[in-house]
GROMACS .gro file of C-alpha atoms in nm:
model
  473
    1MET     CA    1   8.060   9.572   8.028
    2ALA     CA    2   8.278   9.848   8.104
    3SER     CA    3   8.195  10.196   7.894
    4GLN     CA    4   8.455  10.351   7.679
    5ASP     CA    5   8.555  10.597   7.970
    6GLN     CA    6   8.610  10.272   8.216
    7GLU     CA    7   8.858  10.094   7.946
    8HIS     CA    8   9.138  10.270   8.150
    9PHE     CA    9   9.203   9.925   8.353
   10ARG     CA   10   9.350   9.779   7.989
   11ASP     CA   11   9.651  10.059   7.981
   12SER     CA   12   9.808   9.846   8.265
   13ILE     CA   13   9.869   9.516   8.430
   14GLY     CA   14   9.589   9.444   8.700
   15THR     CA   15   9.884   9.311   8.901
   16ILE     CA   16  10.078   9.648   8.902
   17ASN     CA   17   9.956   9.921   9.108
   18GLU     CA   18   9.964  10.277   9.055
   19GLU     CA   19  10.286  10.318   9.158
   20GLY     CA   20  10.450  10.082   8.951
   21LYS     CA   21  10.487   9.793   9.239
   22ARG     CA   22  10.308   9.449   9.284
   23SER     CA   23  10.021   9.401   9.411
   24TRP     CA   24  10.016   9.065   9.542
   25VAL     CA   25   9.712   8.838   9.461
   26TYR     CA   26   9.526   8.668   9.770
   27PRO     CA   27   9.226   8.483   9.552
   28LYS     CA   28   8.980   8.317   9.753
   29LYS     CA   29   8.968   7.978   9.763
   30PRO     CA   30   8.714   7.832   9.470
   31VAL     CA   31   8.430   7.593   9.579
   32GLY     CA   32   8.145   7.446   9.306
   33LYS     CA   33   8.095   7.221   9.055
   34ARG     CA   34   8.342   7.332   8.803
   35TYR     CA   35   8.616   7.347   9.059
   36GLU     CA   36   8.577   7.003   9.144
   37TYR     CA   37   8.570   6.883   8.770
   38ARG     CA   38   8.889   7.108   8.721
   39LYS     CA   39   9.076   6.924   9.004
   40LEU     CA   40   9.009   6.551   8.856
   41VAL     CA   41   9.123   6.671   8.549
   42SER     CA   42   9.434   6.817   8.700
   43TYR     CA   43   9.500   6.524   8.916
   44VAL     CA   44   9.466   6.312   8.623
   45LEU     CA   45   9.718   6.535   8.425
   46LEU     CA   46   9.970   6.552   8.712
   47ILE     CA   47   9.983   6.174   8.723
   48PHE     CA   48  10.042   6.169   8.348
   49LEU     CA   49  10.291   6.441   8.386
   50PHE     CA   50  10.497   6.256   8.656
   51GLY     CA   51  10.461   5.907   8.510
   52ALA     CA   52  10.542   5.956   8.129
   53PRO     CA   53  10.909   5.959   8.170
   54PHE     CA   54  10.918   5.624   8.337
   55ILE     CA   55  10.666   5.435   8.082
   56HIS     CA   56  10.862   5.294   7.823
   57ILE     CA   57  10.644   5.148   7.505
   58ASN     CA   58  10.882   4.883   7.299
   59GLY     CA   59  11.189   5.030   7.530
   60ASN     CA   60  11.121   5.360   7.412
   61GLN     CA   61  11.065   5.644   7.663
   62PHE     CA   62  10.673   5.784   7.611
   63LEU     CA   63  10.756   6.127   7.586
   64MET     CA   64  11.144   6.237   7.630
   65PHE     CA   65  11.301   6.567   7.451
   66ASN     CA   66  11.657   6.524   7.511
   67VAL     CA   67  11.758   6.858   7.310
   68LEU     CA   68  12.131   6.818   7.373
   69GLU     CA   69  12.155   6.487   7.181
   70ARG     CA   70  11.837   6.586   6.940
   71ARG     CA   71  11.692   6.266   7.052
   72PHE     CA   72  11.297   6.268   7.113
   73ASN     CA   73  11.042   6.031   7.203
   74ILE     CA   74  10.659   6.128   7.124
   75PHE     CA   75  10.416   5.870   7.249
   76GLY     CA   76  10.680   5.597   7.257
   77PHE     CA   77  10.786   5.682   6.876
   78PRO     CA   78  11.156   5.798   6.865
   79PHE     CA   79  11.281   6.061   6.672
   80TRP     CA   80  11.632   6.112   6.576
   81PRO     CA   81  11.820   6.409   6.404
   82GLN     CA   82  11.745   6.237   6.084
   83ASP     CA   83  11.405   6.293   6.157
   84PHE     CA   84  11.381   6.643   6.232
   85HIS     CA   85  11.119   6.684   5.950
   86LEU     CA   86  10.881   6.494   6.110
   87PHE     CA   87  10.930   6.665   6.455
   88VAL     CA   88  10.872   7.022   6.305
   89ILE     CA   89  10.554   6.869   6.082
   90ILE     CA   90  10.420   6.762   6.482
   91MET     CA   91  10.488   7.077   6.610
   92ILE     CA   92  10.349   7.259   6.324
   93THR     CA   93  10.032   7.041   6.373
   94GLY     CA   94  10.041   7.111   6.758
   95VAL     CA   95  10.058   7.497   6.703
   96VAL     CA   96   9.749   7.462   6.438
   97PHE     CA   97   9.553   7.245   6.702
   98VAL     CA   98   9.571   7.520   6.990
   99VAL     CA   99   9.524   7.772   6.735
  100LEU     CA  100   9.145   7.629   6.632
  101PHE     CA  101   9.097   7.556   7.012
  102THR     CA  102   9.145   7.894   7.088
  103VAL     CA  103   8.949   8.083   6.824
  104ALA     CA  104   8.661   7.820   6.889
  105PHE     CA  105   8.694   7.837   7.275
  106GLY     CA  106   8.906   8.104   7.402
  107ARG     CA  107   9.232   8.057   7.694
  108LEU     CA  108   9.051   7.733   7.805
  109PHE     CA  109   9.376   7.545   7.759
  110CYS     CA  110   9.538   7.746   8.030
  111GLY     CA  111   9.283   7.692   8.297
  112TRP     CA  112   9.270   7.343   8.255
  113ILE     CA  113   9.565   7.178   8.101
  114CYS     CA  114   9.855   7.431   8.122
  115PRO     CA  115  10.111   7.264   8.352
  116GLN     CA  116  10.189   7.576   8.531
  117THR     CA  117   9.814   7.666   8.628
  118ILE     CA  118   9.770   7.315   8.756
  119PHE     CA  119  10.097   7.334   8.982
  120MET     CA  120   9.999   7.670   9.090
  121GLU     CA  121   9.632   7.624   9.159
  122MET     CA  122   9.609   7.279   9.235
  123VAL     CA  123   9.952   7.208   9.386
  124PHE     CA  124  10.111   7.504   9.561
  125ARG     CA  125   9.831   7.749   9.612
  126ARG     CA  126   9.620   7.442   9.794
  127ILE     CA  127   9.906   7.407  10.049
  128GLU     CA  128   9.889   7.767  10.092
  129TYR     CA  129   9.511   7.746  10.193
  130TRP     CA  130   9.607   7.456  10.425
  131ILE     CA  131   9.870   7.623  10.590
  132GLU     CA  132   9.773   7.977  10.611
  133GLY     CA  133   9.419   8.003  10.551
  134ASP     CA  134   9.181   8.160  10.260
  135ARG     CA  135   9.206   8.506  10.111
  136GLY     CA  136   9.119   8.699  10.487
  137LYS     CA  137   9.378   8.505  10.662
  138GLN     CA  138   9.649   8.522  10.422
  139MET     CA  139   9.598   8.906  10.417
  140ARG     CA  140   9.648   8.944  10.775
  141LEU     CA  141   9.921   8.722  10.786
  142ASP     CA  142  10.111   8.925  10.549
  143LYS     CA  143  10.023   9.250  10.737
  144MET     CA  144  10.141   9.059  11.079
  145PRO     CA  145  10.464   9.153  11.225
  146TRP     CA  146  10.742   8.850  11.201
  147ASN     CA  147  10.665   8.659  11.518
  148ALA     CA  148  10.628   8.319  11.612
  149GLU     CA  149  10.321   8.223  11.404
  150LYS     CA  150  10.446   8.399  11.086
  151LEU     CA  151  10.802   8.243  11.127
  152ARG     CA  152  10.616   7.892  11.182
  153LYS     CA  153  10.404   7.911  10.900
  154ARG     CA  154  10.604   8.060  10.636
  155SER     CA  155  10.883   7.838  10.700
  156ILE     CA  156  10.673   7.496  10.667
  157LYS     CA  157  10.513   7.649  10.352
  158TRP     CA  158  10.849   7.750  10.207
  159SER     CA  159  11.025   7.445  10.281
  160ILE     CA  160  10.724   7.239  10.138
  161PHE     CA  161  10.756   7.459   9.832
  162PHE     CA  162  11.115   7.387   9.768
  163VAL     CA  163  11.110   7.027   9.826
  164ILE     CA  164  10.790   6.995   9.555
  165SER     CA  165  10.981   7.230   9.335
  166PHE     CA  166  11.304   6.966   9.347
  167LEU     CA  167  11.060   6.684   9.284
  168ILE     CA  168  10.946   6.898   8.958
  169ALA     CA  169  11.290   6.947   8.859
  170ASN     CA  170  11.367   6.561   8.891
  171VAL     CA  171  11.073   6.515   8.677
  172PHE     CA  172  11.193   6.788   8.441
  173LEU     CA  173  11.533   6.657   8.384
  174ALA     CA  174  11.384   6.270   8.336
  175TYR     CA  175  11.218   6.422   8.016
  176LEU     CA  176  11.512   6.585   7.895
  177ILE     CA  177  11.791   6.315   7.931
  178GLY     CA  178  11.584   6.025   8.041
  179SER     CA  179  11.432   5.862   8.316
  180ASP     CA  180  11.674   5.553   8.303
  181ARG     CA  181  11.984   5.797   8.307
  182LEU     CA  182  11.840   5.984   8.552
  183ILE     CA  183  11.785   5.674   8.786
  184GLU     CA  184  12.160   5.605   8.738
  185TYR     CA  185  12.268   5.921   8.823
  186ILE     CA  186  12.053   5.902   9.195
  187THR     CA  187  12.210   5.540   9.207
  188ASP     CA  188  12.577   5.656   9.177
  189GLY     CA  189  12.531   5.900   9.391
  190PRO     CA  190  12.529   6.273   9.321
  191ALA     CA  191  12.908   6.316   9.419
  192ASN     CA  192  12.967   6.108   9.085
  193HIS     CA  193  12.755   6.345   8.892
  194VAL     CA  194  12.805   6.735   8.998
  195GLY     CA  195  12.712   6.866   8.643
  196THR     CA  196  12.394   6.713   8.690
  197LEU     CA  197  12.308   6.812   9.042
  198ILE     CA  198  12.417   7.151   8.963
  199SER     CA  199  12.132   7.188   8.667
  200LEU     CA  200  11.890   7.052   8.935
  201LEU     CA  201  11.949   7.306   9.178
  202ILE     CA  202  11.941   7.532   8.930
  203PHE     CA  203  11.605   7.419   8.775
  204THR     CA  204  11.443   7.377   9.098
  205SER     CA  205  11.542   7.741   9.200
  206VAL     CA  206  11.357   7.855   8.871
  207PHE     CA  207  11.021   7.655   8.955
  208TYR     CA  208  11.086   7.792   9.324
  209PHE     CA  209  11.089   8.141   9.177
  210VAL     CA  210  10.815   8.072   8.932
  211PHE     CA  211  10.544   7.946   9.225
  212ALA     CA  212  10.657   8.062   9.509
  213TRP     CA  213  10.668   8.442   9.384
  214PHE     CA  214  10.624   8.509   9.066
  215ARG     CA  215  10.292   8.306   8.992
  216GLU     CA  216  10.034   8.432   8.770
  217GLN     CA  217  10.274   8.723   8.653
  218VAL     CA  218  10.394   8.410   8.447
  219CYS     CA  219  10.049   8.409   8.260
  220ILE     CA  220  10.000   8.781   8.248
  221ILE     CA  221  10.343   8.897   8.133
  222VAL     CA  222  10.567   8.618   8.039
  223CYS     CA  223  10.339   8.300   7.848
  224PRO     CA  224  10.299   8.473   7.477
  225TYR     CA  225   9.938   8.276   7.441
  226GLY     CA  226   9.775   8.529   7.648
  227ARG     CA  227   9.913   8.786   7.384
  228LEU     CA  228   9.818   8.511   7.079
  229GLN     CA  229   9.445   8.496   7.229
  230GLY     CA  230   9.384   8.858   7.160
  231VAL     CA  231   9.453   8.796   6.762
  232LEU     CA  232   9.265   8.466   6.753
  233LEU     CA  233   8.939   8.558   6.940
  234ASP     CA  234   8.655   8.733   6.772
  235ASN     CA  235   8.283   8.764   6.901
  236LYS     CA  236   8.185   8.404   6.792
  237SER     CA  237   8.483   8.268   7.028
  238ILE     CA  238   8.318   8.136   7.327
  239VAL     CA  239   8.498   8.239   7.653
  240VAL     CA  240   8.396   8.290   8.037
  241ALA     CA  241   8.195   8.650   7.966
  242TYR     CA  242   7.964   8.824   8.217
  243ASP     CA  243   7.636   8.859   8.027
  244HIS     CA  244   7.654   9.294   8.067
  245LYS     CA  245   7.312   9.278   7.900
  246ARG     CA  246   7.111   9.074   8.241
  247GLY     CA  247   7.368   9.184   8.464
  248GLU     CA  248   7.354   9.564   8.399
  249LYS     CA  249   7.007   9.625   8.261
  250GLU     CA  250   6.874   9.979   8.256
  251ALA     CA  251   6.976  10.122   8.600
  252GLY     CA  252   7.325   9.880   8.619
  253ARG     CA  253   7.436   9.674   8.896
  254ALA     CA  254   7.335   9.728   9.244
  255LYS     CA  255   7.375   9.596   9.585
  256PHE     CA  256   7.105   9.323   9.690
  257LYS     CA  257   6.823   9.428   9.884
  258LYS     CA  258   6.604   9.159  10.014
  259SER     CA  259   6.276   9.401  10.008
  260GLU     CA  260   6.336   9.548   9.673
  261ASP     CA  261   6.186   9.451   9.341
  262ARG     CA  262   6.485   9.455   9.133
  263ALA     CA  263   6.299   9.422   8.799
  264ALA     CA  264   6.073   9.742   8.896
  265THR     CA  265   6.365   9.936   8.967
  266GLY     CA  266   6.555   9.816   8.631
  267LYS     CA  267   6.867   9.744   8.823
  268GLY     CA  268   7.053   9.426   8.682
  269ASP     CA  269   7.102   9.099   8.861
  270CYS     CA  270   7.456   9.160   8.948
  271ILE     CA  271   7.458   9.210   9.287
  272ASP     CA  272   7.809   9.408   9.325
  273CYS     CA  273   7.952   9.137   9.579
  274ALA     CA  274   8.289   9.123   9.413
  275GLN     CA  275   8.299   8.759   9.483
  276CYS     CA  276   8.419   8.711   9.102
  277VAL     CA  277   8.707   8.945   9.152
  278GLN     CA  278   8.804   8.789   9.490
  279VAL     CA  279   8.843   8.423   9.356
  280CYS     CA  280   9.027   8.509   9.064
  281PRO     CA  281   9.376   8.417   9.046
  282THR     CA  282   9.507   8.655   8.803
  283GLY     CA  283   9.330   8.947   9.042
  284ILE     CA  284   9.089   9.075   8.716
  285ASP     CA  285   8.726   9.161   8.728
  286ILE     CA  286   8.575   8.972   8.473
  287ARG     CA  287   8.264   9.219   8.451
  288ASN     CA  288   8.541   9.459   8.229
  289GLY     CA  289   8.492   9.195   7.949
  290THR     CA  290   8.741   8.989   7.763
  291GLN     CA  291   9.051   9.032   7.910
  292LEU     CA  292   9.389   8.875   7.820
  293GLU     CA  293   9.500   8.839   8.206
  294CYS     CA  294   9.172   8.593   8.199
  295VAL     CA  295   9.270   8.170   8.172
  296ASN     CA  296   8.916   8.039   8.180
  297CYS     CA  297   8.992   7.901   8.491
  298THR     CA  298   8.570   7.919   8.583
  299ALA     CA  299   8.626   7.994   8.949
  300CYS     CA  300   8.420   8.335   8.886
  301ILE     CA  301   8.156   8.131   8.722
  302ASP     CA  302   8.124   7.916   9.048
  303ALA     CA  303   8.160   8.208   9.257
  304CYS     CA  304   7.865   8.401   9.069
  305ASN     CA  305   7.665   8.054   9.082
  306GLN     CA  306   7.670   8.055   9.472
  307MET     CA  307   7.549   8.443   9.495
  308MET     CA  308   7.292   8.366   9.279
  309GLU     CA  309   7.150   8.110   9.425
  310ALA     CA  310   7.161   8.268   9.756
  311VAL     CA  311   6.977   8.552   9.648
  312ASN     CA  312   6.705   8.350   9.447
  313LEU     CA  313   6.858   8.488   9.105
  314PRO     CA  314   6.903   8.314   8.766
  315LYS     CA  315   7.235   8.128   8.765
  316ASP     CA  316   7.482   8.157   8.460
  317LEU     CA  317   7.516   8.546   8.464
  318ILE     CA  318   7.869   8.428   8.433
  319ARG     CA  319   7.922   8.145   8.218
  320TYR     CA  320   8.105   8.033   7.888
  321ALA     CA  321   7.937   8.235   7.597
  322SER     CA  322   8.046   8.446   7.328
  323GLU     CA  323   8.028   8.820   7.280
  324GLU     CA  324   7.788   8.731   6.993
  325ASN     CA  325   7.556   8.500   7.206
  326ILE     CA  326   7.523   8.774   7.447
  327GLU     CA  327   7.447   9.051   7.241
  328LYS     CA  328   7.245   8.860   6.981
  329LYS     CA  329   7.178   8.546   7.178
  330ALA     CA  330   7.318   8.348   6.862
  331LYS     CA  331   7.412   7.991   6.886
  332PHE     CA  332   7.779   7.879   6.817
  333THR     CA  333   7.822   7.798   6.472
  334PHE     CA  334   8.125   7.601   6.258
  335ASN     CA  335   8.201   7.907   6.088
  336ALA     CA  336   8.429   7.953   5.719
  337ARG     CA  337   8.719   8.023   6.000
  338LEU     CA  338   8.717   7.742   6.187
  339LYS     CA  339   8.649   7.543   5.891
  340GLY     CA  340   8.989   7.702   5.740
  341TYR     CA  341   9.180   7.607   6.043
  342THR     CA  342   9.024   7.238   6.036
  343ALA     CA  343   9.076   7.173   5.703
  344VAL     CA  344   9.490   7.268   5.744
  345LEU     CA  345   9.456   7.056   6.058
  346VAL     CA  346   9.337   6.764   5.879
  347ILE     CA  347   9.593   6.773   5.583
  348LEU     CA  348   9.883   6.816   5.844
  349LEU     CA  349   9.770   6.510   6.022
  350GLY     CA  350   9.716   6.319   5.704
  351LEU     CA  351  10.084   6.400   5.577
  352LEU     CA  352  10.185   6.350   5.918
  353THR     CA  353  10.015   5.986   5.949
  354GLY     CA  354  10.181   5.875   5.619
  355MET     CA  355  10.519   5.990   5.691
  356LEU     CA  356  10.524   5.800   6.034
  357PHE     CA  357  10.372   5.472   5.822
  358LEU     CA  358  10.683   5.504   5.547
  359ARG     CA  359  10.949   5.581   5.789
  360ASN     CA  360  11.217   5.310   5.887
  361ASP     CA  361  11.350   5.168   6.147
  362VAL     CA  362  11.661   5.173   6.014
  363GLU     CA  363  11.858   5.455   5.812
  364ALA     CA  364  12.141   5.401   5.608
  365THR     CA  365  12.354   5.696   5.478
  366VAL     CA  366  12.643   5.600   5.205
  367LEU     CA  367  12.861   5.893   5.084
  368ARG     CA  368  13.157   5.881   4.869
  369LEU     CA  369  13.494   5.983   5.036
  370PRO     CA  370  13.576   6.364   4.999
  371GLY     CA  371  13.852   6.419   4.743
  372GLN     CA  372  13.902   6.068   4.638
  373LEU     CA  373  13.876   5.954   4.286
  374TYR     CA  374  13.768   5.632   4.121
  375GLU     CA  375  14.045   5.352   4.118
  376HIS     CA  376  14.119   5.071   3.838
  377LYS     CA  377  14.105   4.734   3.985
  378GLY     CA  378  14.220   4.507   3.709
  379GLU     CA  379  14.123   4.538   3.341
  380ASP     CA  380  13.727   4.584   3.368
  381ILE     CA  381  13.682   4.684   3.761
  382ILE     CA  382  13.599   5.039   3.868
  383SER     CA  383  13.637   5.121   4.261
  384ASN     CA  384  13.524   5.409   4.490
  385VAL     CA  385  13.604   5.435   4.856
  386TYR     CA  386  13.239   5.547   5.057
  387THR     CA  387  13.192   5.577   5.419
  388TYR     CA  388  12.858   5.465   5.564
  389LYS     CA  389  12.644   5.532   5.893
  390LEU     CA  390  12.339   5.290   6.002
  391ILE     CA  391  12.123   5.439   6.248
  392ASN     CA  392  11.914   5.169   6.420
  393LYS     CA  393  11.574   5.357   6.550
  394THR     CA  394  11.480   5.041   6.753
  395THR     CA  395  11.544   4.910   7.117
  396LYS     CA  396  11.685   4.589   6.983
  397GLU     CA  397  12.030   4.516   6.836
  398ILE     CA  398  12.037   4.452   6.455
  399PRO     CA  399  12.220   4.139   6.362
  400GLU     CA  400  12.431   4.001   6.050
  401VAL     CA  401  12.400   4.368   5.821
  402HIS     CA  402  12.576   4.388   5.527
  403PHE     CA  403  12.557   4.564   5.139
  404GLU     CA  404  12.423   4.421   4.845
  405LEU     CA  405  12.435   4.642   4.502
  406ILE     CA  406  12.085   4.627   4.349
  407SER     CA  407  12.098   4.854   4.061
  408HIS     CA  408  12.421   4.732   3.924
  409LYS     CA  409  12.634   4.424   3.896
  410GLY     CA  410  12.902   4.493   4.137
  411ILE     CA  411  13.074   4.387   4.499
  412ILE     CA  412  13.058   4.573   4.781
  413ARG     CA  413  13.352   4.521   5.067
  414VAL     CA  414  13.358   4.671   5.406
  415VAL     CA  415  13.664   4.747   5.515
  416SER     CA  416  13.775   4.514   5.829
  417GLN     CA  417  13.427   4.331   5.857
  418ASP     CA  418  13.210   4.154   5.640
  419ARG     CA  419  12.921   4.126   5.922
  420ILE     CA  420  12.848   4.446   6.084
  421GLN     CA  421  12.595   4.463   6.428
  422VAL     CA  422  12.406   4.744   6.503
  423PRO     CA  423  12.350   4.822   6.851
  424GLU     CA  424  12.012   4.903   7.008
  425GLN     CA  425  11.919   5.272   6.928
  426GLY     CA  426  12.247   5.344   6.816
  427LEU     CA  427  12.449   5.372   6.537
  428ALA     CA  428  12.744   5.181   6.308
  429GLU     CA  429  12.997   5.337   6.083
  430GLY     CA  430  13.289   5.266   5.886
  431THR     CA  431  13.436   5.260   5.533
  432LEU     CA  432  13.336   5.034   5.249
  433PHE     CA  433  13.464   4.993   4.885
  434ILE     CA  434  13.201   4.951   4.592
  435GLU     CA  435  13.369   4.780   4.274
  436VAL     CA  436  13.195   4.744   3.946
  437ASP     CA  437  13.250   4.628   3.604
  438SER     CA  438  13.300   4.920   3.393
  439HIS     CA  439  13.097   4.742   3.116
  440GLU     CA  440  12.780   4.829   3.344
  441LEU     CA  441  12.857   5.196   3.400
  442GLU     CA  442  12.688   5.447   3.091
  443ASP     CA  443  12.769   5.778   3.240
  444GLU     CA  444  13.091   5.905   3.434
  445LYS     CA  445  12.844   5.987   3.712
  446GLU     CA  446  12.627   5.701   3.813
  447GLN     CA  447  12.388   5.659   4.097
  448LEU     CA  448  12.410   5.330   4.228
  449LYS     CA  449  12.127   5.142   4.448
  450ILE     CA  450  12.225   4.980   4.759
  451GLY     CA  451  12.056   4.748   4.965
  452VAL     CA  452  12.080   4.672   5.366
  453TYR     CA  453  12.005   4.313   5.464
  454SER     CA  454  11.995   4.155   5.795
  455GLU     CA  455  12.023   3.796   5.781
  456ASP     CA  456  11.930   3.797   5.375
  457GLN     CA  457  11.643   4.041   5.507
  458LEU     CA  458  11.614   4.389   5.304
  459ILE     CA  459  11.547   4.614   5.610
  460GLU     CA  460  11.658   4.961   5.431
  461THR     CA  461  11.766   5.098   5.075
  462THR     CA  462  11.980   5.416   5.007
  463THR     CA  463  12.146   5.570   4.665
  464THR     CA  464  12.476   5.728   4.605
  465VAL     CA  465  12.715   5.845   4.347
  466PHE     CA  466  12.971   5.623   4.161
  467LEU     CA  467  13.251   5.784   3.987
  468GLY     CA  468  13.387   5.649   3.688
  469PRO     CA  469  13.553   5.700   3.351
  470ARG     CA  470  13.366   5.794   3.045
  471SER     CA  471  13.130   5.561   2.899
  472TYR     CA  472  13.261   5.265   2.762
  473LYS     CA  473  12.976   5.188   2.534
   0.00000   0.00000   0.00000
């Protein structure tokens, strides 16, 4: 653990040198058990990420975030602008879950699940290793003048990076506008959708910039989650940590010598090989303690374990552990803080589940036409004019829709049509008149309950205000 006078590394970003310029990170290719697990998790998530917008459940895209039209699909459930309150609760629930997860396990999400890390480390970085080689070869290539070899390798790498960025941009667009519309645009030809093509190229440029140049700076500078974890973590949170008690001991870390009895000299188990630093994708030294740049990718754990095994010392000098576990050998406990966040999460999940079950597939709105007074029709009939809007959230057309008064005796007349067809995932709107016998009214402002029927089956109810003269009773 870094002492107080060595804490200067926290005053600046590790990827910026003393001159204020970018210090390029050349992480060594990780190997080991955890890296293999990460690859497996990453490839499953990549398949999901690329496949999700093309999977449909009951005709609904599995995941879609159409911000422009304010239409969202989450796990096959469609959410319209009228369902915005549900979408907000889902987002709040997600935030609380991330907070709970971070309090317990630190920035584990960043190293294992975050799309930025998955694409950077498991796609772009692996292509870079394949074309340019490992850490040492990449550093030599960068220092090399622009000869035929460097030009060839960089051209191949940048071309592949651009193609993958273009592919990611297409998938990203499928999440925004829907995969069906994207496929339609592709089959129609780019010339017929120039605006979409320009948007696609802008997205491609952004992704290319991030993965070809900005890289780990996204995690260090841009992503707010790194700052958030600094607020959420405490000495009980389980993070990727260096066991400074064992690594430093009384005499501190020192290089390994075969003939030396390290226990007798008081030297720690850390042999100062710097493998944990060389393999880190954000360029930090985990031995300095918990840092916001650490994404908990576990590459340093694998690297350290390999070295410990090679010099016949116990493994897990770097491991998943809390500060309290390293200092006091305390075990992980489900403390009051975690219980509080869990209780909030359970309440939100219960609320969300209940609201989803109560949510209707059809939403009806009947509103009085602004500025219009009631009208007498005959001796005892009072008429009000309204606009109606029916929203169909399903993927099937709703046939033969009509309105009936439930709370009062009266007639509903739809202008220009008696029966309404509501298209799939669409809306029907128009004008209607409600006529009520004046003897049915008790006040000049009456609340009416209206039933919406499809082929004599009640599918939705709604309320509206009816104006009339003062009570006749």
